[in-house]
Amino acid sequence: MAKVNKWVAGLVLAAMGAAAPAQAGCWTARETGAAQVRDMQTMLMVAALRCRAAHIDISADYDGFVIAQKDAIAAANFVIKQHFAAAGGNQTDYDRFATSLANVFGDDATTEATCAEAAALAHEGSAAAPAQLEQVAESRVFPASLPGGACAAPATPVVMAAAMPAKEEALPPVVALAAPPPVQQPVTLPADVVAALTVLAHYKAAEAAPAAASVTQTALATSTH
């Protein structure tokens, strides 16, 4: 639905004066939600007055909303009053703030369409659970003009996770290898020793030859007898 502009009767303005509401610092998220509910209720009230002046009666729709959500509206007003009281304000500061909400709702033309939209919003607000009324108000009405503005959201600290130590991988067991058998290196004799052994071999071969011949002759002689 189109956002409905705010309006308030001139007699209320004259009674309240043009003074700005007390500056009570920034508004918390809870206080901002309460102001949004109060803003929606004010918008529907002004729409009902404006439509009735145009001979379009939506008073029953508005009254039904106020009756259905009286506890939520009262709780929102209490939170707003606490906001001003925290800065030393009083009922007058609250009334000025409520009037400032209504002051901005009077510029749009009043037609059957805008009155029907206001009546539909009143029905939607009546059917909403009290805990969901803030969401309905936020989605269907412009955010309320808050003196001091909304408080900035606190920065979320960034927590760095401690680095996990690297997991040490188990080393495979050391297997003892058997020592290889010793390699026998060939013995190299000196040249003079090799020559002496060669001479000795020839000498022994010469000695063995006559002895073999003698044995052969003896064997032959024996065989002839």
mmCIF file of C-alpha atoms in Angstrom:
data_model
loop_
_atom_site.group_PDB
_atom_site.id
_atom_site.type_symbol
_atom_site.label_atom_id
_atom_site.label_comp_id
_atom_site.label_asym_id
_atom_site.label_seq_id
_atom_site.Cartn_x
_atom_site.Cartn_y
_atom_site.Cartn_z
ATOM 1 C CA MET A 1 0.000 0.000 0.000
ATOM 2 C CA ALA A 2 1.124 3.575 -0.605
ATOM 3 C CA LYS A 3 2.702 5.263 2.378
ATOM 4 C CA VAL A 4 0.189 7.711 3.860
ATOM 5 C CA ASN A 5 1.427 11.205 4.674
ATOM 6 C CA LYS A 6 1.030 12.506 8.216
ATOM 7 C CA TRP A 7 -1.359 15.264 9.386
ATOM 8 C CA VAL A 8 -2.612 16.685 12.683
ATOM 9 C CA ALA A 9 -5.355 19.179 13.493
ATOM 10 C CA GLY A 10 -4.374 22.834 13.770
ATOM 11 C CA LEU A 11 -5.825 23.102 17.247
ATOM 12 C CA VAL A 12 -3.385 20.476 18.502
ATOM 13 C CA LEU A 13 -0.480 22.346 16.935
ATOM 14 C CA ALA A 14 -1.545 25.569 18.594
ATOM 15 C CA ALA A 15 -1.803 23.885 21.965
ATOM 16 C CA MET A 16 1.542 22.122 21.722
ATOM 17 C CA GLY A 17 3.502 24.915 20.099
ATOM 18 C CA ALA A 18 6.256 24.577 17.562
ATOM 19 C CA ALA A 19 8.965 23.567 20.012
ATOM 20 C CA ALA A 20 11.023 20.559 19.014
ATOM 21 C CA PRO A 21 10.877 17.447 21.216
ATOM 22 C CA ALA A 22 13.585 16.985 23.799
ATOM 23 C CA GLN A 23 16.833 15.575 22.513
ATOM 24 C CA ALA A 24 17.234 12.393 24.528
ATOM 25 C CA GLY A 25 20.127 10.911 22.651
ATOM 26 C CA CYS A 26 19.990 8.114 20.138
ATOM 27 C CA TRP A 27 17.222 5.529 20.081
ATOM 28 C CA THR A 28 17.933 1.882 20.759
ATOM 29 C CA ALA A 29 16.443 -0.862 18.587
ATOM 30 C CA ARG A 30 13.729 -1.469 21.208
ATOM 31 C CA GLU A 31 12.868 2.231 21.375
ATOM 32 C CA THR A 32 12.883 2.539 17.588
ATOM 33 C CA GLY A 33 10.411 -0.349 17.315
ATOM 34 C CA ALA A 34 8.158 1.301 19.893
ATOM 35 C CA ALA A 35 8.248 4.579 17.960
ATOM 36 C CA GLN A 36 7.322 2.692 14.793
ATOM 37 C CA VAL A 37 4.214 1.228 16.460
ATOM 38 C CA ARG A 38 3.278 4.677 17.778
ATOM 39 C CA ASP A 39 3.805 6.110 14.304
ATOM 40 C CA MET A 40 1.465 3.536 12.735
ATOM 41 C CA GLN A 41 -1.228 4.217 15.322
ATOM 42 C CA THR A 42 -0.905 7.971 14.720
ATOM 43 C CA MET A 43 -1.109 7.544 10.951
ATOM 44 C CA LEU A 44 -4.315 5.492 11.230
ATOM 45 C CA MET A 45 -5.817 8.031 13.634
ATOM 46 C CA VAL A 46 -5.084 10.929 11.280
ATOM 47 C CA ALA A 47 -6.374 8.926 8.293
ATOM 48 C CA ALA A 48 -9.641 8.239 10.139
ATOM 49 C CA LEU A 49 -10.083 11.972 10.860
ATOM 50 C CA ARG A 50 -9.204 12.969 7.317
ATOM 51 C CA CYS A 51 -11.470 10.365 5.714
ATOM 52 C CA ARG A 52 -14.376 11.320 7.956
ATOM 53 C CA ALA A 53 -13.940 14.919 6.866
ATOM 54 C CA ALA A 54 -14.253 13.637 3.280
ATOM 55 C CA HIS A 55 -17.454 11.743 4.233
ATOM 56 C CA ILE A 56 -15.682 8.368 4.122
ATOM 57 C CA ASP A 57 -16.016 6.719 7.492
ATOM 58 C CA ILE A 58 -13.281 4.261 8.547
ATOM 59 C CA SER A 59 -13.611 5.019 12.259
ATOM 60 C CA ALA A 60 -14.773 1.487 13.032
ATOM 61 C CA ASP A 61 -11.655 0.074 11.370
ATOM 62 C CA TYR A 62 -9.383 2.353 13.386
ATOM 63 C CA ASP A 63 -11.247 1.694 16.644
ATOM 64 C CA GLY A 64 -10.993 -2.057 16.035
ATOM 65 C CA PHE A 65 -7.221 -1.726 15.637
ATOM 66 C CA VAL A 66 -6.843 0.263 18.863
ATOM 67 C CA ILE A 67 -8.953 -2.235 20.817
ATOM 68 C CA ALA A 68 -7.136 -5.289 19.419
ATOM 69 C CA GLN A 69 -3.667 -3.848 20.024
ATOM 70 C CA LYS A 70 -4.272 -1.730 23.123
ATOM 71 C CA ASP A 71 -1.637 -3.583 25.159
ATOM 72 C CA ALA A 72 1.005 -3.338 22.425
ATOM 73 C CA ILE A 73 0.258 0.363 21.892
ATOM 74 C CA ALA A 74 0.415 1.047 25.645
ATOM 75 C CA ALA A 75 3.732 -0.825 25.904
ATOM 76 C CA ALA A 76 5.172 1.189 23.007
ATOM 77 C CA ASN A 77 4.102 4.471 24.601
ATOM 78 C CA PHE A 78 5.698 3.409 27.891
ATOM 79 C CA VAL A 79 9.032 2.678 26.184
ATOM 80 C CA ILE A 80 8.954 6.078 24.443
ATOM 81 C CA LYS A 81 8.223 7.895 27.708
ATOM 82 C CA GLN A 82 11.119 6.072 29.355
ATOM 83 C CA HIS A 83 13.366 7.233 26.523
ATOM 84 C CA PHE A 84 12.627 10.890 27.246
ATOM 85 C CA ALA A 85 12.684 10.402 31.027
ATOM 86 C CA ALA A 86 16.216 8.999 30.780
ATOM 87 C CA ALA A 87 17.349 12.415 29.519
ATOM 88 C CA GLY A 88 15.385 14.368 32.124
ATOM 89 C CA GLY A 89 12.328 14.869 29.918
ATOM 90 C CA ASN A 90 8.686 14.761 30.979
ATOM 91 C CA GLN A 91 5.166 14.258 29.639
ATOM 92 C CA THR A 92 5.392 17.486 27.657
ATOM 93 C CA ASP A 93 8.391 16.173 25.741
ATOM 94 C CA TYR A 94 6.492 12.981 24.951
ATOM 95 C CA ASP A 95 3.435 14.954 23.784
ATOM 96 C CA ARG A 96 5.594 17.112 21.543
ATOM 97 C CA PHE A 97 7.151 14.020 20.009
ATOM 98 C CA ALA A 98 3.721 12.449 19.392
ATOM 99 C CA THR A 99 2.552 15.684 17.759
ATOM 100 C CA SER A 100 5.655 15.786 15.561
ATOM 101 C CA LEU A 101 4.734 12.319 14.289
ATOM 102 C CA ALA A 102 1.251 13.504 13.332
ATOM 103 C CA ASN A 103 2.432 16.754 11.766
ATOM 104 C CA VAL A 104 3.797 15.044 8.714
ATOM 105 C CA PHE A 105 0.660 13.112 7.844
ATOM 106 C CA GLY A 106 -1.512 15.732 6.143
ATOM 107 C CA ASP A 107 -0.247 16.532 2.681
ATOM 108 C CA ASP A 108 -1.733 13.742 0.578
ATOM 109 C CA ALA A 109 -5.168 14.051 -0.949
ATOM 110 C CA THR A 110 -7.925 12.124 0.766
ATOM 111 C CA THR A 111 -9.628 9.771 -1.673
ATOM 112 C CA GLU A 112 -11.649 6.609 -1.502
ATOM 113 C CA ALA A 113 -8.500 4.680 -2.465
ATOM 114 C CA THR A 114 -6.308 6.125 0.313
ATOM 115 C CA CYS A 115 -9.075 5.622 2.874
ATOM 116 C CA ALA A 116 -9.508 2.014 1.741
ATOM 117 C CA GLU A 117 -5.758 1.482 2.119
ATOM 118 C CA ALA A 118 -5.822 2.884 5.646
ATOM 119 C CA ALA A 119 -8.773 0.644 6.535
ATOM 120 C CA ALA A 120 -6.926 -2.404 5.145
ATOM 121 C CA LEU A 121 -3.848 -1.550 7.225
ATOM 122 C CA ALA A 122 -6.024 -1.218 10.323
ATOM 123 C CA HIS A 123 -7.404 -4.715 9.702
ATOM 124 C CA GLU A 124 -3.899 -6.102 9.127
ATOM 125 C CA GLY A 125 -2.693 -4.525 12.349
ATOM 126 C CA SER A 126 -5.689 -5.880 14.256
ATOM 127 C CA ALA A 127 -4.993 -9.430 13.081
ATOM 128 C CA ALA A 128 -1.248 -9.335 13.811
ATOM 129 C CA ALA A 129 0.185 -10.900 16.931
ATOM 130 C CA PRO A 130 1.403 -8.205 19.350
ATOM 131 C CA ALA A 131 4.993 -9.356 18.868
ATOM 132 C CA GLN A 132 4.616 -8.925 15.087
ATOM 133 C CA LEU A 133 3.097 -5.443 15.168
ATOM 134 C CA GLU A 134 6.492 -3.764 14.815
ATOM 135 C CA GLN A 135 7.158 -5.699 11.604
ATOM 136 C CA VAL A 136 3.766 -4.688 10.190
ATOM 137 C CA ALA A 137 4.411 -1.040 11.041
ATOM 138 C CA GLU A 138 7.921 -1.116 9.601
ATOM 139 C CA SER A 139 6.795 -2.639 6.308
ATOM 140 C CA ARG A 140 3.778 -0.369 5.753
ATOM 141 C CA VAL A 141 4.774 3.031 7.181
ATOM 142 C CA PHE A 142 7.796 5.273 6.653
ATOM 143 C CA PRO A 143 10.247 5.093 9.583
ATOM 144 C CA ALA A 144 9.412 7.628 12.256
ATOM 145 C CA SER A 145 11.523 10.766 12.433
ATOM 146 C CA LEU A 146 13.474 10.276 15.652
ATOM 147 C CA PRO A 147 15.153 13.213 17.425
ATOM 148 C CA GLY A 148 18.734 12.123 17.910
ATOM 149 C CA GLY A 149 18.415 9.292 15.385
ATOM 150 C CA ALA A 150 18.791 5.569 15.885
ATOM 151 C CA CYS A 151 21.818 4.303 17.752
ATOM 152 C CA ALA A 152 24.525 2.770 15.629
ATOM 153 C CA ALA A 153 24.749 -0.978 15.898
ATOM 154 C CA PRO A 154 27.758 -2.045 17.986
ATOM 155 C CA ALA A 155 30.611 -3.438 15.984
ATOM 156 C CA THR A 156 30.852 -7.178 16.139
ATOM 157 C CA PRO A 157 34.295 -8.179 17.422
ATOM 158 C CA VAL A 158 36.173 -10.477 15.147
ATOM 159 C CA VAL A 159 37.539 -13.442 17.048
ATOM 160 C CA MET A 160 40.405 -15.162 15.338
ATOM 161 C CA ALA A 161 40.481 -18.874 15.939
ATOM 162 C CA ALA A 162 43.759 -20.109 17.342
ATOM 163 C CA ALA A 163 45.791 -21.921 14.769
ATOM 164 C CA MET A 164 45.798 -25.635 15.394
ATOM 165 C CA PRO A 165 49.276 -27.162 15.551
ATOM 166 C CA ALA A 166 50.073 -29.287 12.578
ATOM 167 C CA LYS A 167 49.573 -32.936 13.291
ATOM 168 C CA GLU A 168 52.859 -34.777 13.224
ATOM 169 C CA GLU A 169 52.746 -37.836 11.055
ATOM 170 C CA ALA A 170 54.219 -40.962 12.618
ATOM 171 C CA LEU A 171 57.388 -42.089 10.908
ATOM 172 C CA PRO A 172 57.615 -45.739 9.849
ATOM 173 C CA PRO A 173 59.740 -47.929 12.154
ATOM 174 C CA VAL A 174 63.391 -48.234 11.255
ATOM 175 C CA VAL A 175 64.179 -51.770 10.079
ATOM 176 C CA ALA A 176 67.756 -52.890 10.765
ATOM 177 C CA LEU A 177 69.275 -54.382 7.622
ATOM 178 C CA ALA A 178 71.679 -57.340 7.895
ATOM 179 C CA ALA A 179 75.233 -56.512 6.986
ATOM 180 C CA PRO A 180 76.185 -57.938 3.581
ATOM 181 C CA PRO A 181 78.717 -60.823 3.626
ATOM 182 C CA PRO A 182 82.285 -59.678 3.157
ATOM 183 C CA VAL A 183 83.520 -59.881 -0.405
ATOM 184 C CA GLN A 184 86.738 -61.834 -0.617
ATOM 185 C CA GLN A 185 89.184 -59.895 -2.656
ATOM 186 C CA PRO A 186 91.581 -61.945 -4.910
ATOM 187 C CA VAL A 187 95.124 -62.213 -3.568
ATOM 188 C CA THR A 188 97.705 -60.897 -5.988
ATOM 189 C CA LEU A 189 101.182 -62.427 -5.450
ATOM 190 C CA PRO A 190 104.297 -60.499 -6.251
ATOM 191 C CA ALA A 191 105.926 -61.315 -9.605
ATOM 192 C CA ASP A 192 109.099 -62.848 -8.074
ATOM 193 C CA VAL A 193 106.981 -65.191 -5.915
ATOM 194 C CA VAL A 194 104.984 -66.259 -8.980
ATOM 195 C CA ALA A 195 108.267 -66.992 -10.850
ATOM 196 C CA ALA A 196 109.666 -69.037 -7.943
ATOM 197 C CA LEU A 197 106.494 -71.114 -7.713
ATOM 198 C CA THR A 198 106.633 -71.774 -11.446
ATOM 199 C CA VAL A 199 110.240 -73.036 -11.224
ATOM 200 C CA LEU A 200 109.315 -75.197 -8.237
ATOM 201 C CA ALA A 201 106.418 -76.706 -10.154
ATOM 202 C CA HIS A 202 108.679 -77.601 -13.085
ATOM 203 C CA TYR A 203 111.247 -79.109 -10.694
ATOM 204 C CA LYS A 204 108.697 -81.304 -8.956
ATOM 205 C CA ALA A 205 107.301 -82.405 -12.311
ATOM 206 C CA ALA A 206 110.831 -83.459 -13.417
ATOM 207 C CA GLU A 207 111.346 -85.465 -10.225
ATOM 208 C CA ALA A 208 108.033 -87.221 -10.589
ATOM 209 C CA ALA A 209 108.677 -88.381 -14.176
ATOM 210 C CA PRO A 210 111.577 -90.944 -13.465
ATOM 211 C CA ALA A 211 109.710 -92.341 -10.489
ATOM 212 C CA ALA A 212 106.671 -92.954 -12.614
ATOM 213 C CA ALA A 213 108.779 -94.657 -15.283
ATOM 214 C CA SER A 214 110.396 -96.952 -12.680
ATOM 215 C CA VAL A 215 107.031 -97.992 -11.333
ATOM 216 C CA THR A 216 105.823 -98.766 -14.833
ATOM 217 C CA GLN A 217 108.842 -100.954 -15.623
ATOM 218 C CA THR A 218 108.483 -102.900 -12.359
ATOM 219 C CA ALA A 219 104.860 -103.565 -13.140
ATOM 220 C CA LEU A 220 105.692 -104.855 -16.609
ATOM 221 C CA ALA A 221 108.425 -107.194 -15.279
ATOM 222 C CA THR A 222 106.097 -108.674 -12.767
ATOM 223 C CA SER A 223 103.456 -109.348 -15.353
ATOM 224 C CA THR A 224 105.846 -111.325 -17.609
ATOM 225 C CA HIS A 225 106.763 -113.877 -14.989
#
